[in-house]
Coordinates of C-alpha atoms in Angstrom, one line a residue:
X17 CA 14.7 -5.5 6.2
X18 CA 11.9 -3.4 7.6
X19 CA 12.4 -2.4 11.1
X20 CA 16.1 -3.3 11.2
X21 CA 18.6 -0.8 12.4
X22 CA 20.7 1.1 9.9
X23 CA 24.4 0.1 9.6
X24 CA 26.6 1.5 12.2
X25 CA 28.6 4.4 10.8
X26 CA 32.4 3.8 10.5
X27 CA 34.6 4.7 13.5
X28 CA 38.3 5.7 14.3
X29 CA 40.7 5.5 11.4
X30 CA 38.0 4.4 8.7
X31 CA 35.9 7.2 9.5
X32 CA 38.7 9.8 9.3
X33 CA 39.8 8.3 5.8
X34 CA 36.4 8.7 4.7
X35 CA 36.0 12.0 5.8
X36 CA 39.2 13.2 4.3
X37 CA 38.5 11.8 0.9
X38 CA 37.6 14.7 -1.6
X39 CA 33.8 14.0 -2.8
X40 CA 35.1 14.0 -6.5
X41 CA 38.1 11.7 -6.1
X42 CA 37.9 8.6 -8.5
X43 CA 38.1 5.9 -6.2
X44 CA 38.4 3.3 -9.1
X45 CA 41.9 4.5 -10.0
X46 CA 43.0 3.8 -6.4
X47 CA 41.4 0.6 -6.4
X48 CA 43.2 -0.4 -9.7
X49 CA 46.5 0.7 -8.4
X50 CA 45.9 -1.3 -5.0
X51 CA 45.0 -4.4 -7.1
X52 CA 48.0 -4.0 -9.1
X53 CA 50.2 -4.1 -6.1
X54 CA 48.6 -7.2 -4.7
X55 CA 49.2 -8.8 -8.0
X56 CA 52.9 -8.0 -8.1
X57 CA 53.3 -8.9 -4.5
X58 CA 51.5 -12.2 -4.5
X59 CA 53.0 -13.1 -7.9
X60 CA 56.6 -12.8 -6.6
X61 CA 55.8 -14.7 -3.5
X62 CA 54.4 -17.6 -5.5
X63 CA 56.9 -17.9 -8.1
X64 CA 60.1 -17.2 -6.2
X65 CA 61.6 -19.9 -3.9
X66 CA 64.7 -19.8 -1.7
X67 CA 65.8 -23.6 -1.9
X68 CA 68.2 -25.1 0.5
X69 CA 70.5 -27.4 -1.3
X70 CA 72.1 -30.8 -0.2
X71 CA 75.2 -28.9 1.0
X72 CA 73.2 -26.5 3.1
X73 CA 73.5 -23.6 0.5
X74 CA 70.6 -21.2 -0.7
X75 CA 69.7 -21.0 -4.2
X76 CA 66.9 -19.1 -5.9
X77 CA 64.5 -21.2 -8.0
X78 CA 61.2 -20.8 -9.8
X79 CA 58.1 -23.1 -10.0
X80 CA 57.5 -21.9 -13.6
X81 CA 61.0 -23.7 -14.8
X82 CA 59.8 -27.1 -13.3
X83 CA 56.1 -26.9 -13.4
X84 CA 54.5 -25.7 -16.7
X85 CA 51.1 -25.8 -15.2
X86 CA 52.2 -22.7 -13.1
X87 CA 52.3 -20.7 -16.2
X88 CA 48.7 -19.3 -15.7
X89 CA 49.8 -17.9 -12.5
X90 CA 51.7 -15.3 -14.7
X91 CA 48.6 -14.4 -16.4
X92 CA 46.8 -13.6 -13.2
X93 CA 49.4 -11.8 -11.3
X94 CA 51.6 -10.0 -13.9
X95 CA 49.8 -6.6 -13.3
X96 CA 52.6 -4.1 -14.6
X97 CA 50.4 -2.8 -17.3
X98 CA 47.8 -1.7 -14.9
X99 CA 50.4 0.4 -13.0
X100 CA 51.3 2.1 -16.1
X101 CA 47.6 2.6 -17.0
X102 CA 46.9 4.2 -13.8
X103 CA 50.2 6.3 -14.0
X104 CA 49.4 7.8 -17.2
X105 CA 45.8 8.5 -16.0
X106 CA 47.0 10.2 -12.8
X107 CA 49.9 12.3 -14.6
X108 CA 47.3 13.6 -17.2
X109 CA 44.7 14.6 -14.6
X110 CA 47.1 15.4 -11.9
X111 CA 48.7 18.4 -13.8
X112 CA 46.4 21.3 -14.0
X113 CA 46.6 23.9 -16.7
X114 CA 49.1 26.5 -16.1
X115 CA 51.1 24.4 -13.4
X116 CA 54.7 24.9 -13.9
X117 CA 56.5 21.6 -15.2
X118 CA 59.5 21.5 -13.0
X119 CA 57.8 21.8 -9.6
X120 CA 55.3 19.3 -10.8
X121 CA 57.6 16.8 -12.0
X122 CA 59.9 17.3 -9.0
X123 CA 57.0 16.6 -6.6
X124 CA 56.0 13.3 -8.4
X125 CA 59.5 12.0 -8.7
X126 CA 60.5 12.8 -5.4
X127 CA 57.4 10.9 -4.1
X128 CA 58.4 8.0 -6.4
X129 CA 62.2 7.7 -5.5
X130 CA 62.1 8.8 -1.8
X131 CA 61.9 5.3 -0.3
X132 CA 64.7 3.9 -2.6
X133 CA 67.7 5.1 -0.4
X134 CA 66.5 3.4 2.8
X135 CA 66.2 0.0 0.9
X136 CA 69.8 0.4 -0.6
X137 CA 71.2 1.3 2.7
X138 CA 69.3 -1.5 4.6
X139 CA 70.5 -4.1 2.2
X140 CA 74.1 -3.0 2.3
X141 CA 74.2 -3.6 6.0
X142 CA 72.3 -6.9 5.8
X143 CA 74.6 -8.0 3.2
X144 CA 77.5 -7.3 5.2
X145 CA 76.1 -9.2 8.3
X146 CA 75.0 -12.2 6.1
X147 CA 78.6 -12.3 4.5
X148 CA 79.9 -12.2 8.2
X149 CA 77.7 -15.1 9.0
X150 CA 79.1 -17.4 6.4
X151 CA 77.0 -16.8 3.2
X152 CA 79.0 -17.0 0.0
X153 CA 78.9 -14.5 -2.9
X154 CA 77.1 -17.1 -4.9
X155 CA 74.2 -17.2 -2.4
X156 CA 74.1 -13.4 -1.7
X157 CA 74.2 -12.3 -5.4
X158 CA 70.7 -13.8 -6.4
X159 CA 69.1 -12.5 -3.0
X160 CA 70.4 -9.0 -3.8
X161 CA 69.2 -9.3 -7.5
X162 CA 65.6 -10.1 -6.1
X163 CA 65.8 -6.9 -4.1
X164 CA 67.1 -4.7 -6.8
X165 CA 65.0 -5.9 -9.6
X166 CA 61.9 -3.8 -8.9
X167 CA 64.0 -0.5 -9.3
X168 CA 63.9 -1.0 -13.0
X169 CA 60.1 -0.3 -12.8
X170 CA 60.8 2.9 -10.8
X171 CA 63.2 4.1 -13.6
X172 CA 60.9 3.3 -16.4
X173 CA 58.0 4.9 -14.5
X174 CA 60.0 7.9 -13.5
X175 CA 61.0 8.4 -17.1
X176 CA 57.4 8.3 -18.3
X177 CA 56.4 10.6 -15.6
X178 CA 59.0 13.1 -16.7
X179 CA 57.9 12.6 -20.3
X180 CA 54.1 13.0 -19.4
X181 CA 53.5 16.4 -20.9
X182 CA 54.9 15.1 -24.3
X183 CA 52.6 11.9 -24.0
X184 CA 49.6 14.2 -23.2
X185 CA 50.5 16.5 -26.3
X186 CA 50.9 13.5 -28.6
X187 CA 47.5 12.5 -27.3
X188 CA 45.8 15.8 -28.2
X189 CA 47.5 15.5 -31.6
X190 CA 46.9 12.0 -32.6
X191 CA 44.1 10.7 -30.4
X192 CA 43.9 7.1 -29.8
X193 CA 46.0 6.2 -33.0
X194 CA 49.0 7.6 -31.1
X195 CA 49.2 4.3 -29.3
X196 CA 50.2 2.5 -32.6
X197 CA 53.7 4.5 -32.4
X198 CA 55.1 2.9 -29.4
X199 CA 53.3 -0.5 -30.3
X200 CA 54.9 -0.2 -33.8
X201 CA 58.4 0.4 -32.2
X202 CA 58.0 -2.8 -29.9
X203 CA 57.0 -5.1 -32.9
X204 CA 59.8 -3.7 -35.0
X205 CA 62.4 -4.3 -32.3
X206 CA 61.1 -7.7 -31.8
X207 CA 61.3 -8.3 -35.6
X208 CA 64.9 -7.4 -35.3
X209 CA 65.7 -9.4 -32.3
X210 CA 64.0 -12.6 -33.4
X211 CA 64.3 -12.6 -37.0
X212 CA 65.8 -15.8 -38.8
X213 CA 69.6 -15.5 -38.8
X214 CA 71.1 -18.9 -37.8
X215 CA 71.8 -22.0 -39.6
X216 CA 70.6 -24.4 -36.9
X217 CA 66.9 -23.7 -37.3
X218 CA 66.7 -22.1 -33.9
X219 CA 63.4 -19.9 -34.1
X220 CA 64.9 -17.5 -31.8
X221 CA 67.8 -17.0 -34.1
X222 CA 70.0 -13.9 -34.0
X223 CA 68.3 -11.2 -36.2
X224 CA 69.7 -8.1 -34.4
X225 CA 71.9 -7.2 -31.6
X226 CA 70.6 -8.4 -28.2
X227 CA 70.8 -4.9 -26.6
X228 CA 68.2 -3.7 -29.0
X229 CA 65.6 -5.3 -27.1
X230 CA 66.1 -2.7 -24.3
X231 CA 64.5 -0.1 -26.4
X232 CA 61.2 -1.8 -25.6
X233 CA 61.7 -1.2 -21.9
X234 CA 60.4 2.5 -22.6
X235 CA 58.6 2.0 -25.8
X236 CA 56.9 -1.2 -24.6
X237 CA 55.5 0.2 -21.2
X238 CA 54.5 3.7 -23.1
X239 CA 51.7 1.6 -24.6
X240 CA 49.5 1.3 -21.3
X241 CA 50.7 4.6 -20.2
X242 CA 49.4 6.1 -23.3
X243 CA 46.1 4.3 -22.8
X244 CA 46.1 5.9 -19.2
X245 CA 46.4 9.4 -21.0
X246 CA 43.7 8.4 -23.3
X247 CA 41.4 7.2 -20.5
X248 CA 41.9 10.4 -18.7
X249 CA 41.1 12.4 -22.0
X250 CA 37.7 10.4 -22.2
X251 CA 38.6 8.1 -25.1
X252 CA 38.0 4.8 -23.4
X253 CA 34.9 5.7 -21.4
X254 CA 32.7 3.3 -23.2
X255 CA 32.3 -0.4 -22.3
X256 CA 32.6 -1.2 -26.1
X257 CA 36.0 0.3 -26.3
X258 CA 37.1 -1.7 -23.0
X259 CA 35.7 -4.9 -24.5
X260 CA 37.5 -4.3 -27.7
X261 CA 40.8 -4.0 -25.9
X262 CA 40.2 -7.0 -23.9
X263 CA 39.2 -9.1 -26.8
X264 CA 41.8 -7.6 -29.4
X265 CA 44.5 -8.0 -26.8
X266 CA 43.7 -11.6 -25.8
X267 CA 43.4 -12.7 -29.5
X268 CA 46.8 -10.9 -30.5
X269 CA 48.5 -12.6 -27.3
X270 CA 47.2 -16.1 -28.1
X271 CA 48.2 -15.5 -31.8
X272 CA 51.8 -14.6 -30.8
X273 CA 52.3 -17.4 -28.3
X274 CA 50.6 -20.1 -30.7
X275 CA 52.1 -19.0 -34.1
X276 CA 54.9 -16.7 -33.4
X277 CA 56.8 -18.7 -30.8
X278 CA 56.4 -16.2 -27.9
X279 CA 56.6 -17.9 -24.5
X280 CA 53.3 -18.5 -22.8
X281 CA 54.6 -17.1 -19.4
X282 CA 54.3 -13.4 -18.9
X283 CA 57.4 -13.4 -16.6
X284 CA 60.8 -14.6 -17.1
X285 CA 61.3 -18.3 -16.6
X286 CA 64.8 -19.3 -15.4
X287 CA 66.6 -21.2 -18.3
X288 CA 64.5 -20.0 -21.1
X289 CA 66.2 -18.4 -23.9
X290 CA 63.6 -15.5 -24.2
X291 CA 61.4 -13.6 -21.4
X292 CA 58.5 -11.7 -22.2
X293 CA 59.2 -9.3 -19.5
X294 CA 62.9 -8.7 -19.5
X295 CA 63.0 -6.8 -21.7
X296 CA 59.3 -6.5 -22.6
X297 CA 58.1 -8.2 -25.9
X298 CA 55.2 -7.5 -28.2
X299 CA 53.3 -10.3 -26.5
X300 CA 53.8 -8.7 -23.1
X301 CA 52.2 -5.5 -24.6
X302 CA 49.2 -7.1 -26.2
X303 CA 48.8 -8.9 -22.9
X304 CA 49.0 -5.6 -21.3
X305 CA 46.2 -4.2 -23.5
X306 CA 43.9 -7.2 -22.7
X307 CA 44.5 -6.2 -18.9
X308 CA 43.8 -2.8 -19.4
X309 CA 40.5 -3.6 -21.2
X310 CA 39.7 -5.8 -18.3
X311 CA 40.5 -3.1 -15.8
X312 CA 38.3 -0.6 -17.6
X313 CA 35.4 -3.1 -17.6
X314 CA 35.6 -3.6 -14.1
X315 CA 35.2 0.4 -13.4
X316 CA 31.7 0.3 -12.2
X317 CA 32.0 -2.8 -10.0
X318 CA 35.1 -1.1 -8.4
X319 CA 33.3 2.1 -7.9
X320 CA 30.5 0.3 -6.0
X321 CA 32.9 -1.6 -4.1
X322 CA 35.0 1.4 -2.9
X323 CA 32.0 3.4 -1.7
X324 CA 32.1 0.9 1.5
X325 CA 34.0 2.8 4.1
X326 CA 36.2 -0.1 5.2
X327 CA 37.1 -1.2 1.7
X328 CA 37.8 2.3 0.8
X329 CA 40.0 2.8 4.0
X330 CA 42.0 -0.5 2.9
X331 CA 42.4 0.9 -0.6
X332 CA 43.6 4.3 0.5
X333 CA 46.1 3.0 2.9
X334 CA 47.6 0.8 0.1
X335 CA 48.0 3.8 -2.1
X336 CA 49.6 6.0 0.6
X337 CA 52.4 3.4 1.0
X338 CA 52.4 1.7 -2.5
X339 CA 56.2 2.2 -3.1
X340 CA 57.0 1.2 0.3
X341 CA 55.1 -2.1 -0.3
X342 CA 56.5 -2.6 -3.8
X343 CA 60.2 -2.1 -2.7
X344 CA 60.1 -4.2 0.5
X345 CA 57.9 -7.3 -0.4
X346 CA 60.7 -9.3 -1.5
X347 CA 62.7 -8.7 1.5
X348 CA 59.7 -9.7 3.6
X349 CA 59.8 -13.1 1.8
X350 CA 63.3 -13.6 2.3
X351 CA 63.4 -12.5 5.8
X352 CA 60.9 -15.2 6.7
X353 CA 63.0 -17.8 5.0
X354 CA 66.3 -16.8 6.5
X355 CA 64.7 -16.5 10.1
X356 CA 63.3 -19.9 9.6
X357 CA 66.6 -21.5 8.6
X358 CA 67.6 -22.8 12.1
X359 CA 64.4 -24.7 12.0
X360 CA 65.5 -27.0 9.1
X361 CA 64.2 -27.4 5.6
X362 CA 60.5 -26.5 5.8
X363 CA 58.1 -27.3 3.0
X364 CA 57.1 -24.6 0.8
X365 CA 59.6 -22.4 2.3
X366 CA 63.1 -24.1 1.7
X367 CA 62.0 -27.0 -0.8
X368 CA 62.3 -27.2 -4.3
X369 CA 59.2 -25.8 -6.2
X370 CA 58.4 -29.0 -7.9
X371 CA 54.6 -29.6 -7.8
X372 CA 51.3 -29.1 -6.4
X373 CA 52.5 -30.1 -2.9
X374 CA 54.9 -27.1 -2.9
X375 CA 52.3 -24.8 -4.0
X376 CA 49.9 -26.0 -1.2
X377 CA 52.6 -25.5 1.4
X378 CA 53.7 -22.1 -0.2
X379 CA 50.1 -20.9 0.1
X380 CA 50.4 -21.5 3.9
X381 CA 53.4 -19.3 4.1
X382 CA 51.7 -16.2 2.6
X383 CA 50.4 -14.9 6.2
X384 CA 53.8 -15.1 7.4
X385 CA 55.1 -13.1 4.3
X386 CA 52.3 -10.5 4.9
X387 CA 53.2 -10.2 8.5
X388 CA 56.8 -9.6 7.7
X389 CA 55.8 -7.1 5.1
X390 CA 53.6 -5.3 7.7
X391 CA 56.3 -4.9 10.0
X392 CA 58.4 -3.4 7.2
X393 CA 55.8 -1.0 6.2
X394 CA 55.4 0.0 9.7
X395 CA 59.1 0.8 9.9
X396 CA 59.6 2.4 6.7
X397 CA 56.2 3.9 5.5
X398 CA 56.9 7.5 6.7
X399 CA 59.9 7.8 4.3
X400 CA 57.5 7.7 1.4
X401 CA 55.9 11.0 2.3
X402 CA 58.7 12.8 4.0
X403 CA 57.4 15.2 6.6
X404 CA 54.0 15.1 5.6
X405 CA 51.2 13.1 7.2

């Protein structure tokens, strides 16, 4: 307004982060990574429940198994494709011409894996304490599984990072058409896994060995990773290309769910015979392509958003400790549930996820989970960067 004072410049940490940011940095990439982290964390907190049974024991449950209306949550918060998109982009842009491969790969892989030993050591000690406190192996096993499950992502992401020069070379040779190779492998594996082969009419009948699906762990996630390399190469710069990915991926996913029998949930559902995520299926990859298109369409808005110093400070901090947050977020949720056990069975925290009431109560627990995660972040964030600040 005329005569009004200009906004006050940012102070303190916000000003330091703004001043230290290189002028040419693509803040959109960092914003997408932060949103992907937020999606994974919120998704796990909303679809995982520690239920106290009638005999006072703990079991892990999911609202996706008991309330089908929760399935759209998996569409909103399963953001792994965005992680791999950003990973491919960063790898393609981060290795400058002439940089030796081994130092480059060692630096990136060390940053990725450095926080893992602390998690393993911490949970080894905690498991011992819980065992001594009377928790059974049947209770501890699913808790440890929840903690270790994110490690598959690090292994796959690390493998694709190590292979990044080959992926970039493939991009230079084949262009955008190169994405059809991992997409075709994923489709072929699914045909072998899910082809007809039983006499009882089961649509998910045995068509090939079950272990064959694990080939899709690398081939499938190579699809968004390759698209990230293509983005870095300028192939997806237009809004038309992004819109085509969004429309084509959405249509393909809908067709696979409606007519090919793929599950509607984009994460695993306890008790279901097939998971779109473990290992990934063709439907998960077409869904990921739609996510990539949506992310690229949001670039301009994200660029404007991250020009605000306070917003950018939050995005930058999230990126500086992305792996710490990723590795410890399940621990934060379980810590709140375990610490609150002496208070009795609390709605949304220890009760069965069986309806809208549970969901409303669970939303009220999210600030407690976030507080616990902030404490864990404060304790372990420095391990992600070693001696660097």
